[in-house]
């Protein structure tokens, strides 16, 4: 439906982000090049402080790069933000506690002048999608952490963006809820066809969800390698099922990501194969 | 169901609290030494004479008797009631002015960091000036003001002084409330592409309600105290302030009488607090703050 454009969802070229000055200077991002194709699922992984959130915030135009260019669907990041080209979700759900679940999901639509009737329909669709139809009138404090995150994701999807930006959205959830949420996210992405930039520090999560996993390292924050999960024999991210976690390609990709994170040279990685865990 | 029970229990506990105060008053009066309790030369508990401590029922009964011994004098209750309404009206005017001023101050302080740095110390300092010092100033400056043929009255002076006390908690509370949203919420508003004004309406003002309600209640109490005290400082007749002074004179012959306007002051304080309670009820959804994880 949304695959008309030839522009990639995200294109970052030579991006630097430096915080502070002098002795307190932090090179949060150094010379980052990254392309996310339309409809592609890309994860950023790396230890804390390697600049994952910073990169995501630059794409979202919540922060500005010190140098370099970022375009989103061929537009400047700022223009893309103003045009609502992306939906965003964070580790904290960021739900407004005084609004009901339905009220939170419809908030972006309301702010952008969508008529009430259209809003109502869209909210019903979205609540159906995340399986929380019965909770439309509840307030966020009546929901579990996982349910709140689902509401936050529904809100991010409200305006049918072609790009989703997610910063550790499942980071505060327990392992069981987390896997269920990952399965749901795959399904949701398949239904919407949106491109996703997903920040995490869980290796299995990154591999299971992504077409490509971008590995980063800190001081200075930079990209140290990219693992193409499809090249390891996995189907495209949108077509996966829960069983993909047991496939050989999954373990191979996990091993490659792990090797990159721990600084092993890339050539060695391919040779080591499945049983390096 | 549980909520009704909680309400009910609060009412019961409140009644028990009042009864306990009344009982300890009369018990102490009955059992305490005539001269009160002294440590060295310092009296730490009052004398228990009828003059110093009338019986609680005498103080109540006093409301039903005529104010003065003059023929045709109205009963004390209606006199105190009229004075209470007069003072409450002035306090309400002062509260309203104080709330508007306090909210505006909080708004500009939350918008411009530099104004906050410049203004906040003065806001705090303003409350250290004693009321008796500002009363004559307000009256003098007020009399120089003439807006559209409106002549400045003593009532205006009292309302302004009440406002002077009321604006402070409102300004401080509203400022904290407006600055309370988390970074995630602010990022989200920016991602939605809405500017300062709509972020204010969508996020900052609703988020400030839990901070604002206690501030408004504090402001109401300050306005009541401010109005009563200012009536004395300004020399305005008709309210509880002057009544407290006037009735104190009668203490030697009519010991229950000075207590009447004091109960009036307590009553309008309760009315003011109750009004804010109703406001809180109307704003109930906005008092939800927790997003339980
Ligand atoms: N607003 C900021 N001011 C100063 N330093 C920052 C700011 N945001 C991030 N940093 C620094 O940049 C680095 C990368 O941060 P971040 O992108 O949050 O890492 P990650 O999300 O990968 O854990 C860290 O060293 C962090 O301290
Ligand atoms: Mg982060």
XYZ file of C-alpha atoms and ligand atoms in Angstrom:
598
model
C 0.000 0.000 0.000
C 2.711 2.448 0.911
C 5.459 1.173 -1.355
C 5.100 3.903 -3.922
C 8.155 5.931 -2.965
C 11.620 4.976 -4.141
C 13.242 6.936 -1.318
C 14.548 4.848 1.567
C 12.753 5.239 4.876
C 15.906 6.538 6.566
C 19.147 7.710 5.065
C 21.912 8.934 7.395
C 25.193 10.138 5.892
C 28.323 11.063 7.844
C 26.374 11.833 11.005
C 28.243 13.163 14.040
C 26.700 14.142 17.337
C 28.921 15.713 19.956
C 27.564 16.654 23.379
C 29.306 19.198 25.588
C 32.569 21.030 25.095
C 36.197 20.737 26.148
C 36.969 18.137 28.744
C 33.303 17.162 29.127
C 32.922 16.495 25.421
C 31.144 13.229 24.556
C 31.290 11.881 21.017
C 27.897 10.206 21.105
C 27.955 9.410 17.386
C 30.908 9.408 15.021
C 30.616 9.145 11.253
C 27.418 7.119 11.149
C 26.111 5.931 7.773
C 22.853 4.021 7.790
C 20.149 3.267 5.266
C 16.819 1.715 6.150
C 14.813 0.671 3.104
C 11.068 1.200 2.862
C 9.353 -1.617 4.751
C 12.598 -2.892 6.255
C 13.023 -3.788 9.952
C 16.395 -2.663 11.301
C 17.571 -2.994 14.912
C 20.278 -1.007 16.652
C 22.115 -3.003 19.274
C 25.060 -2.230 21.512
C 26.043 -1.620 25.117
C 24.604 1.328 27.057
C 25.969 4.675 26.003
C 26.905 3.678 22.460
C 24.527 6.244 20.983
C 21.512 4.136 19.988
C 18.969 6.504 21.494
C 20.885 9.480 20.176
C 20.692 8.136 16.616
C 16.973 7.413 16.952
C 16.339 10.881 18.351
C 18.193 12.454 15.436
C 15.993 10.558 12.986
C 12.927 11.696 14.927
C 14.186 15.300 14.915
C 14.017 15.382 18.700
C 17.682 16.416 18.578
C 19.927 17.874 15.858
C 23.130 16.373 14.444
C 26.386 18.266 14.936
C 27.208 17.461 11.314
C 26.033 15.153 8.574
C 22.638 14.733 6.969
C 19.588 12.669 7.823
C 16.659 12.254 5.482
C 13.398 10.421 6.091
C 11.584 9.398 2.904
C 13.718 11.942 1.069
C 12.704 14.819 3.364
C 14.698 16.515 6.069
C 14.129 14.971 9.498
C 12.336 18.148 10.571
C 9.951 18.127 7.643
C 9.301 14.415 8.146
C 8.410 15.091 11.785
C 6.046 17.907 10.877
C 4.458 15.711 8.189
C 3.961 12.894 10.718
C 5.974 10.487 8.601
C 6.901 8.423 11.641
C 5.287 7.027 14.768
C 7.376 6.728 17.901
C 7.404 4.633 21.098
C 9.785 4.712 24.049
C 10.764 2.498 26.953
C 8.338 4.463 29.136
C 4.934 4.152 27.561
C 4.409 7.919 27.905
C 0.642 7.486 28.168
C -1.222 10.456 29.590
C -2.643 9.122 32.877
C -5.763 11.292 32.768
C -6.800 10.013 29.342
C -8.455 6.674 28.766
C -6.841 4.018 26.583
C -8.978 5.154 23.643
C -8.200 8.788 24.456
C -4.471 8.087 24.396
C -4.603 6.218 21.108
C -6.611 8.939 19.406
C -4.475 11.790 20.756
C -2.280 12.289 17.648
C -5.352 12.120 15.411
C -7.137 14.658 17.556
C -4.168 17.007 17.594
C -4.033 16.875 13.819
C -7.690 17.704 13.325
C -9.046 14.319 12.243
C -12.862 14.376 12.545
C -14.379 12.585 15.526
C -16.148 9.881 13.520
C -12.994 8.895 11.618
C -11.100 8.914 14.889
C -13.564 6.607 16.538
C -13.287 4.082 13.734
C -9.514 4.204 13.613
C -9.254 3.760 17.387
C -11.553 0.729 17.215
C -9.329 -0.763 14.496
C -6.165 -0.148 16.460
C -7.534 -1.539 19.718
C -8.594 -4.614 17.785
C -5.071 -4.875 16.375
C -3.457 -4.834 19.826
C -6.235 -6.919 21.390
C -7.350 -4.336 23.958
C -10.842 -3.549 22.717
C -12.327 -4.312 26.134
C -10.048 -1.779 27.789
C -10.983 1.230 25.651
C -12.454 3.079 28.630
C -9.830 2.075 31.194
C -7.204 4.459 32.420
C -3.512 3.574 32.025
C -3.021 2.907 35.745
C -5.445 -0.016 35.440
C -3.230 -1.728 32.844
C -0.183 -3.966 33.190
C 3.162 -2.798 31.818
C 2.803 -4.956 28.708
C -0.692 -3.644 28.003
C 0.516 -0.069 28.400
C 3.272 -0.679 25.870
C 0.731 -2.108 23.450
C -1.349 1.045 23.829
C 1.762 3.141 23.189
C 2.431 1.144 20.025
C -1.163 1.589 18.897
C -0.770 5.324 19.421
C 2.409 5.278 17.330
C 0.489 3.493 14.570
C -2.529 5.801 14.744
C -1.703 7.865 11.674
C -0.559 4.861 9.646
C 3.030 6.061 9.452
C 5.378 4.351 7.004
C 8.116 4.407 9.637
C 8.115 3.318 13.269
C 10.828 4.448 15.674
C 11.047 2.356 18.830
C 13.518 2.916 21.655
C 13.666 -0.210 23.843
C 9.862 -0.452 23.911
C 10.004 -3.834 25.660
C 12.963 -2.990 27.892
C 10.916 -2.817 31.099
C 8.934 -6.004 30.500
C 9.530 -9.494 31.859
C 10.912 -12.133 29.507
C 7.608 -13.942 28.917
C 5.616 -10.811 28.157
C 8.493 -9.661 26.047
C 8.449 -12.650 23.698
C 4.705 -12.357 23.306
C 5.075 -8.659 22.469
C 7.763 -9.493 19.891
C 5.409 -11.963 18.189
C 2.715 -9.314 18.143
C 5.045 -6.690 16.762
C 5.967 -8.991 13.856
C 2.275 -9.483 13.117
C 1.545 -5.750 13.370
C 4.451 -4.895 11.068
C 3.270 -7.475 8.557
C -0.187 -5.879 8.595
C 1.024 -2.306 8.292
C 4.080 -2.839 6.089
C 5.916 -0.068 7.920
C 9.686 0.249 8.131
C 11.015 0.056 11.701
C 14.088 1.369 13.458
C 14.214 -0.578 16.703
C 16.622 0.004 19.590
C 17.328 -2.895 21.954
C 20.093 -4.502 23.903
C 18.744 -8.003 23.679
C 20.513 -10.040 20.972
C 17.727 -12.613 20.433
C 15.152 -9.830 20.279
C 17.137 -7.951 17.644
C 17.672 -11.070 15.533
C 14.128 -12.355 15.781
C 12.555 -9.033 14.807
C 14.948 -7.711 12.196
C 15.914 -7.950 8.589
C 19.247 -6.418 9.533
C 20.907 -5.883 12.909
C 23.205 -2.871 13.225
C 25.854 -3.369 15.910
C 27.266 -0.299 17.626
C 30.054 0.322 20.124
C 30.698 3.214 22.513
C 33.387 5.882 23.032
C 33.063 7.130 20.392
C 29.621 5.829 19.401
C 29.866 4.236 15.984
C 28.595 1.379 13.857
C 30.945 -1.589 14.042
C 29.091 -4.008 11.802
C 25.815 -5.081 10.261
C 24.353 -8.585 10.323
C 21.894 -9.388 7.555
C 19.617 -11.912 9.216
C 18.050 -12.898 5.886
C 21.466 -13.883 4.586
C 21.610 -16.418 7.421
C 18.609 -18.191 5.955
C 15.748 -16.504 7.806
C 12.622 -15.385 5.980
C 12.007 -11.596 5.842
C 11.101 -10.138 9.221
C 7.447 -9.555 8.360
C 6.872 -13.233 7.526
C 8.257 -14.786 10.699
C 6.413 -16.819 13.278
C 7.280 -17.605 16.894
C 9.007 -20.798 15.672
C 11.684 -18.764 13.902
C 13.513 -18.646 17.236
C 14.337 -22.353 16.869
C 15.719 -22.168 13.349
C 19.335 -22.712 12.492
C 19.590 -19.329 10.777
C 18.440 -17.657 13.992
C 21.298 -19.144 15.997
C 23.784 -18.355 13.269
C 22.727 -14.719 13.240
C 22.757 -14.554 17.047
C 26.313 -15.854 16.988
C 27.384 -13.275 14.439
C 25.865 -10.398 16.383
C 27.467 -11.636 19.575
C 30.848 -11.897 17.912
C 30.545 -8.367 16.580
C 29.553 -7.056 19.989
C 32.554 -8.674 21.582
C 34.890 -7.322 18.987
C 35.820 -10.481 17.087
C 36.966 -9.736 13.527
C 34.187 -10.176 10.997
C 35.916 -12.754 8.822
C 36.198 -15.170 11.718
C 32.485 -14.870 12.421
C 31.185 -16.456 9.246
C 33.411 -19.486 9.728
C 32.247 -20.170 13.269
C 28.687 -20.992 12.387
C 25.957 -22.364 14.569
C 27.547 -23.747 17.661
C 29.293 -20.569 18.819
C 26.943 -19.689 21.667
C -18.740 0.088 47.521
C -15.278 0.325 49.023
C -15.237 3.980 48.046
C -18.470 4.733 49.879
C -17.087 3.017 52.947
C -13.890 5.091 52.744
C -15.973 8.279 52.515
C -18.147 7.171 55.378
C -15.149 6.374 57.531
C -13.630 9.784 56.806
C -16.839 11.476 57.981
C -16.956 9.360 61.146
C -13.311 10.031 61.912
C -13.852 13.749 61.365
C -16.797 13.776 63.792
C -14.789 11.779 66.336
C -11.950 14.294 66.009
C -14.265 17.247 66.720
C -15.875 15.400 69.636
C -12.425 14.647 71.063
C -11.451 18.327 70.999
C -14.726 19.368 72.677
C -14.423 16.613 75.281
C -10.835 17.431 76.185
C -11.782 21.118 76.475
C -14.564 20.399 78.978
C -12.616 17.667 80.747
C -9.657 19.942 81.301
C -11.993 22.695 82.434
C -13.609 20.349 84.944
C -10.458 18.674 86.250
C -7.640 21.157 85.615
C -6.386 23.521 88.357
C -8.053 26.941 88.574
C -4.770 28.744 87.932
C -3.830 26.593 84.944
C -0.639 24.568 84.725
C 2.561 26.494 85.377
C 6.175 25.534 84.934
C 8.134 28.135 86.886
C 6.446 31.358 85.917
C 5.333 30.160 82.524
C 1.733 29.089 82.139
C 1.642 26.201 79.689
C -2.071 25.425 80.065
C -4.711 28.146 80.535
C -6.706 28.964 83.636
C -9.910 26.978 83.903
C -12.085 29.810 85.158
C -15.365 30.533 83.387
C -13.770 33.755 82.195
C -10.847 32.116 80.427
C -12.562 28.919 79.335
C -16.345 29.060 78.962
C -18.097 25.699 78.729
C -18.412 24.486 75.180
C -22.190 24.444 75.430
C -22.168 28.020 76.712
C -20.257 29.111 73.639
C -22.815 27.364 71.436
C -25.724 28.691 73.410
C -24.364 32.222 73.077
C -25.208 32.087 69.364
C -28.914 31.941 70.152
C -28.897 34.929 72.509
C -29.097 38.595 71.452
C -25.758 40.194 70.591
C -26.181 43.087 73.004
C -28.533 43.865 75.842
C -30.107 46.646 73.811
C -33.755 46.154 73.038
C -34.385 44.679 69.591
C -30.814 43.460 69.119
C -30.566 40.542 66.657
C -29.318 37.185 67.914
C -25.606 36.566 67.850
C -25.866 33.879 65.196
C -27.318 36.114 62.506
C -24.835 38.862 63.342
C -21.870 36.507 63.132
C -23.352 34.918 60.018
C -23.592 38.278 58.267
C -20.044 39.187 59.228
C -18.797 35.762 58.103
C -20.423 36.134 54.696
C -18.944 39.605 54.360
C -15.454 38.333 55.121
C -15.915 35.248 52.972
C -16.941 37.443 50.054
C -13.798 39.547 50.412
C -11.664 36.421 50.791
C -13.220 34.935 47.654
C -12.491 38.111 45.689
C -8.933 38.088 46.976
C -8.562 34.393 46.198
C -9.765 34.897 42.639
C -7.354 37.757 42.026
C -4.550 35.782 43.681
C -5.258 32.705 41.560
C -5.265 34.670 38.314
C -2.050 36.492 39.214
C -0.407 33.313 40.502
C -1.299 31.322 37.380
C -0.061 34.056 35.060
C 3.208 34.304 36.962
C 3.661 30.527 36.849
C 2.920 30.540 33.135
C 5.550 33.124 32.189
C 8.054 31.584 34.613
C 7.580 28.132 33.076
C 7.842 29.575 29.560
C 10.978 31.651 30.030
C 13.740 30.292 32.209
C 15.275 33.719 32.591
C 12.031 35.192 33.948
C 11.866 32.365 36.464
C 15.377 33.165 37.699
C 14.547 36.856 37.897
C 11.087 36.599 39.428
C 11.010 33.607 41.744
C 13.211 35.152 44.477
C 10.889 38.181 44.588
C 7.839 35.967 44.770
C 9.325 34.206 47.794
C 10.529 37.456 49.337
C 7.083 39.030 48.984
C 5.745 36.685 51.661
C 8.245 37.813 54.275
C 6.775 41.324 54.373
C 4.416 41.514 57.382
C 0.774 42.235 56.620
C 0.587 45.267 58.911
C 3.362 46.836 56.864
C 1.610 46.462 53.531
C -1.880 47.420 54.677
C -1.253 51.193 54.782
C 0.710 50.993 51.519
C -2.137 49.238 49.739
C -4.585 51.805 50.998
C -2.408 54.757 49.974
C -1.602 53.363 46.515
C -5.165 52.200 46.032
C -6.566 55.639 46.666
C -4.334 56.902 43.860
C -5.902 54.391 41.470
C -9.030 55.306 39.564
C -10.214 52.961 36.880
C -13.225 54.033 34.877
C -14.799 56.100 37.624
C -14.484 53.287 40.164
C -13.439 54.787 43.468
C -11.078 52.685 45.550
C -12.772 51.405 48.695
C -11.535 49.772 51.866
C -13.093 46.552 50.595
C -10.800 46.704 47.580
C -7.807 47.137 49.866
C -8.807 44.091 51.916
C -9.339 41.973 48.794
C -5.940 43.008 47.439
C -4.228 42.053 50.694
C -6.002 38.695 50.693
C -4.832 38.248 47.097
C -1.306 39.136 48.153
C -1.289 36.138 50.475
C -3.201 33.829 48.133
C -1.123 34.239 44.970
C 2.022 32.794 46.511
C 1.098 29.121 46.949
C -0.690 29.203 43.601
C 2.324 30.594 41.750
C 4.741 28.124 43.321
C 2.422 25.105 42.984
C 1.411 25.883 39.406
C 5.042 26.389 38.408
C 5.993 22.984 39.774
C 2.980 21.443 38.083
C 3.666 23.019 34.694
C 7.218 21.746 34.858
C 6.216 18.265 36.001
C 5.818 16.379 32.669
C 8.479 13.756 32.020
C 10.972 13.974 29.161
C 9.150 11.164 27.338
C 5.917 13.164 27.323
C 7.648 16.278 26.051
C 9.438 14.300 23.315
C 6.119 12.865 22.308
C 4.507 16.293 21.953
C 7.415 17.396 19.815
C 7.067 14.266 17.707
C 3.405 15.170 17.213
C 4.683 18.457 15.835
C 2.672 20.701 18.165
C 4.069 23.940 19.532
C 4.353 25.450 23.005
C 0.766 26.616 23.245
C -0.871 23.309 22.354
C 1.640 21.398 24.474
C 0.497 23.626 27.330
C -3.140 22.718 26.784
C -2.605 19.036 26.015
C 0.088 18.189 28.512
C 1.303 20.828 30.933
C -1.969 22.152 32.331
C -3.589 18.720 32.861
C -0.337 17.456 34.389
C -0.288 20.396 36.803
C -3.670 19.612 38.392
C -2.298 17.340 41.170
C 0.054 20.179 42.164
C -2.516 22.885 41.655
C -5.291 21.549 43.890
C -3.309 21.645 47.157
C -1.972 25.051 46.094
C -5.490 26.361 45.549
C -6.571 25.034 48.946
C -3.586 26.659 50.619
C -4.388 29.841 48.713
C -7.988 29.745 49.976
C -6.849 29.399 53.590
C -4.384 32.254 53.093
C -7.081 34.413 51.544
C -9.409 33.867 54.536
C -6.685 34.728 57.033
C -5.574 37.628 54.865
C -9.107 39.045 54.633
C -9.786 38.810 58.379
C -6.437 40.294 59.377
C -6.604 42.982 56.681
C -10.041 44.081 57.940
C -8.330 44.891 61.232
C -5.286 46.581 59.637
C -7.392 48.610 57.202
C -10.068 49.335 59.811
C -12.945 47.992 57.729
C -16.216 47.377 59.590
C -18.731 44.660 58.813
C -16.508 41.597 58.746
C -15.146 39.110 61.247
C -11.856 40.972 61.723
C -13.395 43.968 63.452
C -15.889 41.754 65.223
C -13.083 39.780 66.888
C -11.649 43.030 68.251
C -15.011 44.497 69.291
C -16.243 41.351 71.024
C -12.972 40.840 72.883
C -13.907 43.948 74.855
C -17.000 42.148 76.154
C -14.952 39.220 77.504
C -15.097 40.201 81.166
C -18.891 40.361 81.378
C -19.793 37.892 78.637
C -16.970 35.365 78.343
C -18.630 33.245 75.644
C -19.133 36.166 73.283
C -15.551 36.611 71.917
C -15.626 33.015 70.746
C -18.506 33.589 68.384
C -16.563 35.365 65.600
C -13.705 32.878 66.053
C -16.105 30.061 65.235
C -17.275 32.176 62.309
C -13.700 32.337 61.005
C -13.311 28.585 61.395
C -16.580 28.066 59.536
C -15.647 30.184 56.523
C -12.252 28.467 56.420
C -14.087 25.156 56.178
C -16.422 26.502 53.499
C -13.437 27.702 51.465
C -11.653 24.367 51.801
C -14.880 22.538 50.925
C -15.288 24.589 47.749
C -11.805 23.530 46.630
C -12.743 19.957 47.502
C -15.667 20.188 45.071
C -13.354 21.573 42.424
C -11.072 18.585 43.011
C -14.033 16.278 42.532
C -14.810 17.881 39.193
C -11.182 17.498 38.098
C -10.916 13.902 39.291
C -9.525 12.308 36.095
C -6.647 14.774 36.108
C -5.637 13.695 39.585
C -4.569 10.322 38.213
C -0.805 10.465 38.092
C 0.384 6.910 38.439
C 1.067 4.859 35.355
C 1.615 1.627 37.234
C 4.176 -0.677 35.708
N 21.446 15.375 26.130
C 22.675 14.860 26.344
N 23.645 15.632 26.882
C 24.889 15.143 27.098
N 25.257 13.893 26.823
C 24.354 13.057 26.292
C 23.004 13.495 26.028
N 22.315 12.471 25.499
C 23.172 11.432 25.437
N 24.411 11.782 25.897
C 25.577 10.921 25.957
O 25.758 10.318 24.697
C 26.126 8.969 24.828
C 25.159 8.086 24.096
O 23.912 8.108 24.776
P 22.638 7.277 24.307
O 22.395 7.559 22.859
O 21.543 7.579 25.244
O 23.144 5.781 24.500
P 22.298 4.428 24.422
O 20.896 4.751 24.062
O 23.003 3.632 23.376
O 22.428 3.774 25.747
C 26.218 8.677 26.308
O 27.562 8.768 26.724
C 25.397 9.776 26.926
O 25.895 10.092 28.203
Mg 19.056 4.472 25.188
